[in-house]
CSV table of C-alpha atoms in Angstrom, one decimal:
chain,number,residue,atom,x,y,z
G,273,UNK,CA,0.0,0.0,0.0
G,274,UNK,CA,1.5,3.4,-1.0
G,275,UNK,CA,0.9,6.3,1.2
G,276,UNK,CA,1.0,10.1,0.7
G,277,UNK,CA,1.7,12.7,3.4
G,278,UNK,CA,1.0,16.4,3.4
G,279,UNK,CA,3.0,18.7,5.7
G,280,UNK,CA,6.0,16.4,5.7
G,281,UNK,CA,8.4,19.3,6.4
G,282,UNK,CA,6.5,20.5,9.5
G,283,UNK,CA,7.1,20.0,13.2
G,284,UNK,CA,4.7,17.0,13.4
G,285,UNK,CA,5.0,15.9,9.7
G,286,UNK,CA,8.7,15.1,10.0
G,287,UNK,CA,8.0,12.8,12.9
G,288,UNK,CA,5.1,11.2,11.1
G,289,UNK,CA,7.3,10.6,8.1
G,290,UNK,CA,9.9,8.9,10.2
G,291,UNK,CA,7.3,6.5,11.6
G,292,UNK,CA,5.7,5.9,8.2
G,293,UNK,CA,9.1,5.0,6.7
G,294,UNK,CA,9.4,2.3,9.4
G,295,UNK,CA,6.4,0.5,7.8
G,296,UNK,CA,6.4,1.6,4.1
G,297,UNK,CA,9.2,1.2,1.6
G,298,UNK,CA,8.4,4.6,0.0
G,299,UNK,CA,6.3,7.6,0.8
G,300,UNK,CA,4.9,10.4,-1.5
G,301,UNK,CA,5.3,13.8,0.2
G,302,UNK,CA,3.0,16.5,-1.0
G,303,UNK,CA,4.8,19.8,-0.4
G,304,UNK,CA,3.9,23.4,-1.0
G,305,UNK,CA,4.9,24.5,-4.5
G,306,UNK,CA,7.8,26.9,-4.5
G,307,UNK,CA,8.6,26.3,-0.8
G,308,UNK,CA,12.2,25.3,-1.5
G,309,UNK,CA,14.1,22.1,-1.5
G,310,UNK,CA,11.8,19.8,0.6
G,311,UNK,CA,14.0,16.8,0.1
G,312,UNK,CA,17.0,18.7,1.4
G,313,UNK,CA,15.1,19.9,4.5
G,314,UNK,CA,13.8,16.5,5.2
G,315,UNK,CA,17.3,15.0,4.9
G,316,UNK,CA,18.8,17.6,7.1
G,317,UNK,CA,16.2,17.0,9.8
G,318,UNK,CA,17.0,13.3,10.0
G,319,UNK,CA,20.8,14.0,9.9
G,320,UNK,CA,20.5,16.6,12.6
G,321,UNK,CA,18.4,14.4,14.9
G,322,UNK,CA,20.7,11.4,14.8
G,323,UNK,CA,19.1,9.1,12.3
G,324,UNK,CA,21.5,6.3,11.1
G,325,UNK,CA,23.6,7.3,8.1
G,326,UNK,CA,22.3,4.5,5.9
G,327,UNK,CA,18.7,5.6,6.6
G,328,UNK,CA,19.5,9.2,5.6
G,329,UNK,CA,21.4,8.0,2.5
G,330,UNK,CA,18.4,6.0,1.3
G,331,UNK,CA,15.9,8.9,1.6
G,332,UNK,CA,16.2,10.2,-2.0
G,333,UNK,CA,15.3,6.8,-3.3
G,334,UNK,CA,12.4,6.3,-0.8
G,335,UNK,CA,10.7,9.7,-1.1
G,336,UNK,CA,8.7,11.0,-4.1
G,337,UNK,CA,8.3,14.7,-3.8
G,338,UNK,CA,5.2,16.3,-5.5
G,339,UNK,CA,4.7,20.0,-5.4
G,340,UNK,CA,1.1,21.0,-4.8
G,341,UNK,CA,-1.1,23.9,-3.9
G,342,UNK,CA,-3.5,22.9,-1.1
G,343,UNK,CA,-5.8,25.9,-1.6
G,344,UNK,CA,-6.4,25.0,-5.3
G,345,UNK,CA,-8.7,22.5,-6.8
G,346,UNK,CA,-6.9,19.2,-7.8
G,347,UNK,CA,-4.1,20.5,-5.5
G,348,UNK,CA,-3.0,22.8,-8.3
G,349,UNK,CA,-2.1,19.8,-10.5
G,350,UNK,CA,-3.1,19.1,-14.1
G,351,UNK,CA,-6.1,16.8,-14.4
G,352,UNK,CA,-3.8,14.0,-15.6
G,353,UNK,CA,-1.2,14.4,-12.9
G,354,UNK,CA,-3.9,14.6,-10.2
G,355,UNK,CA,-5.5,11.3,-11.5
G,356,UNK,CA,-2.2,9.6,-11.7
G,357,UNK,CA,-1.4,10.6,-8.1
G,358,UNK,CA,-4.8,9.5,-6.8
G,359,UNK,CA,-4.7,6.2,-8.6
G,360,UNK,CA,-1.6,4.9,-6.9
G,361,UNK,CA,-2.5,5.6,-3.3
G,362,UNK,CA,-3.7,3.3,-0.5
G,363,UNK,CA,-3.7,5.9,2.3
G,364,UNK,CA,-3.4,9.7,2.7
G,365,UNK,CA,-2.1,11.5,5.7
G,366,UNK,CA,-3.2,15.1,5.9
G,367,UNK,CA,-0.9,16.9,8.3
G,368,UNK,CA,-0.4,20.2,6.5
G,369,UNK,CA,-2.1,23.4,7.6
G,370,UNK,CA,-1.7,26.8,9.2
G,371,UNK,CA,-1.3,26.9,13.0
G,372,UNK,CA,-1.3,30.7,13.1
G,373,UNK,CA,-3.2,31.6,16.2
G,374,UNK,CA,-3.3,35.2,15.2
G,375,UNK,CA,-4.4,34.6,11.6
G,376,UNK,CA,-7.7,35.8,10.1
G,377,UNK,CA,-10.5,33.4,9.5
G,378,UNK,CA,-10.6,33.8,5.6
G,379,UNK,CA,-6.9,33.1,5.4
G,380,UNK,CA,-7.1,30.1,7.8
G,381,UNK,CA,-10.1,28.7,5.9
G,382,UNK,CA,-8.2,28.8,2.7
G,383,UNK,CA,-5.5,26.6,4.1
G,384,UNK,CA,-7.2,24.5,6.8
G,385,UNK,CA,-10.7,24.0,5.3
G,386,UNK,CA,-10.3,24.3,1.6
G,387,UNK,CA,-7.0,22.4,1.8
G,388,UNK,CA,-8.8,19.6,3.6
G,389,UNK,CA,-11.6,19.7,0.9
G,390,UNK,CA,-9.0,19.2,-1.8
G,391,UNK,CA,-7.3,16.3,0.0
G,392,UNK,CA,-10.7,14.7,0.2
G,393,UNK,CA,-11.1,15.2,-3.5
G,394,UNK,CA,-7.8,13.3,-4.0
G,395,UNK,CA,-9.1,10.5,-1.8
G,396,UNK,CA,-12.4,10.3,-3.8
G,397,UNK,CA,-10.5,10.1,-7.1
G,398,UNK,CA,-8.4,7.2,-6.0
G,399,UNK,CA,-9.2,3.8,-7.5
G,400,UNK,CA,-7.9,2.1,-4.3
G,401,UNK,CA,-10.3,4.1,-2.1
G,402,UNK,CA,-7.5,5.3,0.1
G,403,UNK,CA,-8.2,5.8,3.8
G,404,UNK,CA,-7.7,9.4,4.9
G,405,UNK,CA,-5.9,10.1,8.2
G,406,UNK,CA,-6.6,13.8,9.1
G,407,UNK,CA,-4.6,15.6,11.7
G,408,UNK,CA,-6.9,18.0,13.5
G,409,UNK,CA,-6.5,19.4,17.0
G,410,UNK,CA,-7.9,18.7,20.5
G,411,UNK,CA,-8.7,22.4,20.6
G,412,UNK,CA,-11.7,22.0,18.3
G,413,UNK,CA,-13.3,21.8,21.7
G,414,UNK,CA,-13.4,25.6,21.5
G,415,UNK,CA,-13.5,28.1,24.4
G,416,UNK,CA,-15.1,25.9,27.0
G,417,UNK,CA,-12.5,26.2,29.7
G,418,UNK,CA,-13.6,23.6,32.3
G,419,UNK,CA,-15.0,20.1,32.3
G,420,UNK,CA,-14.1,17.2,30.0
G,421,UNK,CA,-13.8,17.3,26.2
G,422,UNK,CA,-14.8,14.0,24.6
G,423,UNK,CA,-13.6,12.5,21.3
G,424,UNK,CA,-17.1,12.2,19.8
G,425,UNK,CA,-18.0,15.9,20.6
G,426,UNK,CA,-18.0,18.3,17.7
G,427,UNK,CA,-20.0,21.4,18.1
G,428,UNK,CA,-19.6,25.2,18.2
G,429,UNK,CA,-21.8,25.9,21.1
G,430,UNK,CA,-19.0,27.4,23.2
G,431,UNK,CA,-17.4,29.5,20.5
G,432,UNK,CA,-13.7,29.5,19.9
G,433,UNK,CA,-10.7,31.1,21.3
G,434,UNK,CA,-9.4,32.1,17.9
G,435,UNK,CA,-9.9,31.7,14.2
G,436,UNK,CA,-7.5,28.7,14.1
G,437,UNK,CA,-9.7,26.6,16.3
G,438,UNK,CA,-12.8,27.5,14.2
G,439,UNK,CA,-11.1,26.6,11.0
G,440,UNK,CA,-10.0,23.2,12.3
G,441,UNK,CA,-13.6,22.6,13.6
G,442,UNK,CA,-15.0,23.5,10.2
G,443,UNK,CA,-12.5,21.1,8.6
G,444,UNK,CA,-13.8,18.3,10.8
G,445,UNK,CA,-17.4,19.1,9.9
G,446,UNK,CA,-16.5,18.9,6.3
G,447,UNK,CA,-14.9,15.5,6.9
G,448,UNK,CA,-18.0,14.1,8.5
G,449,UNK,CA,-20.2,15.3,5.6
G,450,UNK,CA,-17.7,13.7,3.1
G,451,UNK,CA,-17.6,10.4,4.9
G,452,UNK,CA,-21.4,10.2,5.0
G,453,UNK,CA,-21.7,11.2,1.3
G,454,UNK,CA,-19.1,8.8,0.0
G,455,UNK,CA,-19.5,6.1,2.7
G,456,UNK,CA,-15.8,6.2,3.3
G,457,UNK,CA,-13.8,5.9,6.5
G,458,UNK,CA,-11.7,8.7,7.9
G,459,UNK,CA,-9.4,8.6,10.9
G,460,UNK,CA,-9.3,12.0,12.7
G,461,UNK,CA,-6.4,12.5,15.0
G,462,UNK,CA,-6.6,15.3,17.6
G,463,UNK,CA,-3.3,16.1,19.2
G,464,UNK,CA,-2.9,18.6,22.0
G,465,UNK,CA,-0.1,21.1,22.1
G,466,UNK,CA,3.0,19.4,20.7
G,467,UNK,CA,6.4,19.9,22.2
G,468,UNK,CA,9.9,18.4,22.2
G,469,UNK,CA,13.0,18.3,24.4
G,470,UNK,CA,15.1,18.5,21.3
G,471,UNK,CA,17.2,21.8,21.5
G,472,UNK,CA,16.2,24.4,19.0
G,473,UNK,CA,18.2,24.7,15.8
G,474,UNK,CA,17.8,27.1,12.9
G,475,UNK,CA,17.3,24.3,10.4
G,476,UNK,CA,14.5,22.6,12.5
G,477,UNK,CA,10.9,23.7,12.5
G,478,UNK,CA,9.8,25.4,15.7
G,479,UNK,CA,7.1,24.2,18.1
G,480,UNK,CA,4.3,26.3,19.6
G,481,UNK,CA,6.1,27.3,22.8
G,482,UNK,CA,9.0,28.6,20.8
G,483,UNK,CA,6.6,30.9,18.9
G,484,UNK,CA,5.2,32.1,22.2
G,485,UNK,CA,8.7,32.8,23.5
G,486,UNK,CA,9.6,34.8,20.4
G,487,UNK,CA,6.4,36.9,20.6
G,488,UNK,CA,7.1,37.8,24.3
G,489,UNK,CA,10.8,38.5,23.5
G,490,UNK,CA,9.9,40.7,20.5
G,491,UNK,CA,7.2,42.5,22.5
G,492,UNK,CA,9.6,43.2,25.3
G,493,UNK,CA,12.2,44.6,22.8
G,494,UNK,CA,9.6,46.6,20.9
G,495,UNK,CA,8.3,48.2,24.1
G,496,UNK,CA,11.6,50.1,24.2
G,497,UNK,CA,13.6,51.6,27.0
G,498,UNK,CA,10.7,53.8,28.0
G,499,UNK,CA,8.5,51.0,29.2
G,500,UNK,CA,8.4,50.1,32.9
G,501,UNK,CA,11.2,47.8,33.9
G,502,UNK,CA,12.9,47.7,30.5
G,503,UNK,CA,16.2,48.9,31.9
G,504,UNK,CA,15.6,48.3,35.6
G,505,UNK,CA,13.9,51.7,36.1
G,506,UNK,CA,10.3,52.3,37.0
G,507,UNK,CA,8.1,51.7,40.0
G,508,UNK,CA,7.8,48.4,41.7
G,509,UNK,CA,4.1,48.2,41.1
G,510,UNK,CA,1.6,46.0,39.4
G,511,UNK,CA,2.9,47.1,35.9
G,512,UNK,CA,6.4,48.3,36.9
G,513,UNK,CA,9.5,46.2,37.5
G,514,UNK,CA,10.3,43.6,40.1
G,515,UNK,CA,13.7,43.9,41.9
G,516,UNK,CA,16.5,43.1,39.4
G,517,UNK,CA,14.9,45.0,36.6
G,518,UNK,CA,12.5,42.4,35.2
G,519,UNK,CA,9.5,43.9,33.5
G,520,UNK,CA,6.3,42.7,35.2
G,521,UNK,CA,3.5,41.6,32.8
G,522,UNK,CA,0.0,40.8,33.9
G,523,UNK,CA,-1.7,38.1,31.8
G,524,UNK,CA,-5.2,36.8,32.2
G,525,UNK,CA,-5.0,33.3,33.5
G,526,UNK,CA,-6.0,30.9,36.3
G,527,UNK,CA,-3.5,30.0,39.0
G,528,UNK,CA,-4.9,26.5,39.0
G,529,UNK,CA,-5.1,26.3,35.2
G,530,UNK,CA,-3.6,23.4,33.2
G,531,UNK,CA,-2.6,22.6,29.7
G,532,UNK,CA,-2.0,19.4,27.9
G,533,UNK,CA,1.4,19.2,26.3
G,534,UNK,CA,2.3,16.1,24.3
G,535,UNK,CA,5.8,15.1,23.2
G,536,UNK,CA,5.7,15.2,19.4
G,537,UNK,CA,7.7,12.0,18.9
G,538,UNK,CA,5.3,10.0,21.1
G,539,UNK,CA,2.3,11.6,19.4
G,540,UNK,CA,3.5,10.5,16.0
G,541,UNK,CA,4.0,7.0,17.3
G,542,UNK,CA,0.5,6.8,18.7
G,543,UNK,CA,-1.0,8.2,15.5
G,544,UNK,CA,0.7,5.6,13.2
G,545,UNK,CA,-0.3,2.8,15.6
G,546,UNK,CA,-3.9,4.0,15.4
G,547,UNK,CA,-3.7,4.0,11.6
G,548,UNK,CA,-2.8,0.3,11.7
G,549,UNK,CA,-6.2,-0.5,13.1
G,550,UNK,CA,-9.1,-1.4,10.8
G,551,UNK,CA,-11.3,1.7,10.5
G,552,UNK,CA,-15.0,1.4,11.4
G,553,UNK,CA,-16.3,2.7,8.1
G,554,UNK,CA,-17.3,6.1,9.4
G,555,UNK,CA,-15.2,8.8,11.2
G,556,UNK,CA,-13.0,7.5,13.9
G,557,UNK,CA,-11.8,10.3,16.2
G,558,UNK,CA,-9.0,10.0,18.7
G,559,UNK,CA,-7.5,12.4,21.2
G,560,UNK,CA,-3.7,12.0,21.1
G,561,UNK,CA,-2.9,13.7,24.4
G,562,UNK,CA,-0.7,13.3,27.4
G,563,UNK,CA,-2.0,11.3,30.4
G,564,UNK,CA,-1.0,14.2,32.8
G,565,UNK,CA,-1.6,17.9,32.3
G,566,UNK,CA,1.0,20.6,32.9
G,567,UNK,CA,0.1,23.3,35.4
G,568,UNK,CA,-0.1,26.8,33.9
G,569,UNK,CA,2.3,28.0,36.6
G,570,UNK,CA,4.9,25.7,35.0
G,571,UNK,CA,4.4,27.4,31.7
G,572,UNK,CA,4.7,30.9,33.1
G,573,UNK,CA,7.8,30.0,35.1
G,574,UNK,CA,9.4,28.7,31.9
G,575,UNK,CA,8.6,31.9,30.0
G,576,UNK,CA,9.9,34.0,32.9
G,577,UNK,CA,13.3,32.2,32.7
G,578,UNK,CA,13.5,32.4,28.9
G,579,UNK,CA,12.4,36.0,28.4
G,580,UNK,CA,13.4,37.5,31.8
G,581,UNK,CA,10.0,38.7,32.7
G,582,UNK,CA,7.9,38.5,35.9
G,583,UNK,CA,4.4,37.2,35.0
G,584,UNK,CA,1.4,37.8,37.2
G,585,UNK,CA,-1.8,36.0,36.5
G,586,UNK,CA,-4.9,38.1,36.8
G,587,UNK,CA,-8.6,37.4,36.6
G,588,UNK,CA,-9.5,40.2,34.1
G,589,UNK,CA,-7.6,42.3,31.6
G,590,UNK,CA,-6.2,45.4,33.4
G,591,UNK,CA,-7.4,48.8,32.3
G,592,UNK,CA,-4.0,50.5,33.0
G,593,UNK,CA,-1.9,48.3,30.7
G,594,UNK,CA,1.8,49.1,30.3
G,595,UNK,CA,3.3,49.4,26.8
G,596,UNK,CA,4.6,45.9,27.0
G,597,UNK,CA,1.2,44.5,28.1
G,598,UNK,CA,-0.4,46.4,25.2
G,599,UNK,CA,2.0,44.8,22.7
G,600,UNK,CA,1.4,41.3,24.1
G,601,UNK,CA,-2.3,41.9,23.8
G,602,UNK,CA,-1.9,42.3,20.0
G,603,UNK,CA,-1.5,38.5,19.9
G,604,UNK,CA,-4.8,37.1,21.1
G,605,UNK,CA,-3.7,33.5,20.6
G,606,UNK,CA,-1.0,33.9,23.1
G,607,UNK,CA,-2.7,34.0,26.5
G,608,UNK,CA,-6.2,32.6,26.0
G,609,UNK,CA,-5.1,29.1,27.2
G,610,UNK,CA,-3.7,30.3,30.5
G,611,UNK,CA,-7.2,30.2,31.9
G,612,UNK,CA,-8.1,26.7,30.8
G,613,UNK,CA,-8.8,23.9,33.3
G,614,UNK,CA,-10.5,21.3,31.1
G,615,UNK,CA,-9.3,17.8,30.4
G,616,UNK,CA,-9.3,15.9,27.1
G,617,UNK,CA,-10.7,12.4,27.5
G,618,UNK,CA,-8.6,9.7,25.8
G,619,UNK,CA,-10.3,6.6,27.1
G,620,UNK,CA,-10.6,5.1,23.6
G,621,UNK,CA,-6.8,5.3,23.0
G,622,UNK,CA,-5.9,4.0,26.4
G,623,UNK,CA,-8.4,1.1,26.0
G,624,UNK,CA,-6.7,0.1,22.8
G,625,UNK,CA,-3.1,0.4,23.8
G,626,UNK,CA,-3.1,0.1,27.6
G,627,UNK,CA,0.0,1.2,29.6
G,628,UNK,CA,2.0,1.8,26.4
G,629,UNK,CA,0.0,4.9,25.7
G,630,UNK,CA,1.5,6.7,28.7
G,631,UNK,CA,3.9,9.5,27.8
G,632,UNK,CA,7.2,10.5,29.4
G,633,UNK,CA,7.0,13.2,32.0
G,634,UNK,CA,6.7,16.8,30.6
G,635,UNK,CA,8.0,19.1,33.3
G,636,UNK,CA,10.0,22.3,33.6
G,637,UNK,CA,13.3,20.6,32.8
G,638,UNK,CA,11.8,18.9,29.7
G,639,UNK,CA,10.3,22.1,28.4
G,640,UNK,CA,13.5,24.1,29.1
G,641,UNK,CA,15.5,21.5,27.0
G,642,UNK,CA,13.3,22.1,24.0
G,643,UNK,CA,13.5,25.9,24.2
G,644,UNK,CA,16.9,26.9,25.5
G,645,UNK,CA,20.0,26.6,23.3
G,646,UNK,CA,22.6,24.2,24.6
G,647,UNK,CA,24.9,27.1,25.7
G,648,UNK,CA,22.3,28.5,28.0
G,649,UNK,CA,21.8,27.3,31.6
G,650,UNK,CA,18.7,28.1,33.7
G,651,UNK,CA,19.1,31.4,35.4
G,652,UNK,CA,17.9,30.1,38.7
G,653,UNK,CA,14.4,29.9,39.9
G,654,UNK,CA,12.1,32.7,38.8
G,655,UNK,CA,9.7,34.3,41.2
G,656,UNK,CA,6.5,32.2,41.4
G,657,UNK,CA,3.8,33.9,39.3
G,658,UNK,CA,1.4,35.6,41.7
G,659,UNK,CA,-2.2,36.4,41.1
G,660,UNK,CA,-2.6,40.1,41.6
G,661,UNK,CA,-6.4,40.3,41.3
G,662,UNK,CA,-9.1,38.5,43.3
G,663,UNK,CA,-10.3,35.3,41.8
G,664,UNK,CA,-13.8,33.9,42.4
G,665,UNK,CA,-13.6,31.6,45.4
G,666,UNK,CA,-15.6,28.7,43.9
G,667,UNK,CA,-14.8,28.5,40.2
G,668,UNK,CA,-13.3,30.4,37.3
G,669,UNK,CA,-14.6,30.3,33.7
């Protein structure tokens, strides 16, 4: 059975490709037209991450690279090329998409919804009726911040934290309609926030927390020397500087919040194992998540160490924002999740795989390893983030 993979040069796609090459002699990678030398980037990833030299040397003969345009009908291919591609496939993995939390809905729909539509067209055109494996996100659960999100739930009753979540929700709605119309199986894989302890490298794709770090670092720099605490000056107040000159930033969040962070390597392993099961015939949805959530205070402590800030969690957005806080507020996808306390149910996956589903521990040391260059050492414990506004005593939503 021949398999095609979109998003093969992405953070998750590269790990999926590694797992797929364990079980398939060759893989067709569908890459964005004009994005550069995909084969070189893939080869460099495996070389930099310690893959055996014989494995790396064989890659040019095992990978077929096809340049496509996800946003275009027939993936931007000629009718003949599209039909030839579809006719040789037994499975399609759709991992490509935009994860821009600050993106506008029209832009995200073009990539995440229309891109999915065109991948489904490829599946429908295939003589071998290839099974589609669609990488979604656990965050299609939307802006409900408490309770349990179940795998079979798919509705927009709670709204969404950002346009990215909505676009991924709409893609899943499209998949359900396509599966019913064509009576074809689809496997939907919903990972949580994917991370790694692999140190950052300029030739490796970043993960979400690296993007968050860069946003905070850029915002701190852009606020300039006139912002409170930028150079150690300013009052030691709610939006001033703490001793030592660290700018103090107030972010809306819950002191008992938690986030699900999943090691990307383990997520890829679980996804490929799930793909090895016989599909039900309809849409089979799986949460690919960690069995233990990470406290929000761990995330803020990590960011404090990396960016040299002091982060205070507050219940509501302050009226008297500093220049730095105003800049951070330009990125609505950045802080929305600091108030989340919900849990993603993965009973189905744990029932299938048992103890082998359990992930390695994701703690402050693990996250630091995946964000700090090797020549940096932790700057010592940061001040514990302190709520500076009163929180409701019973619950927070």
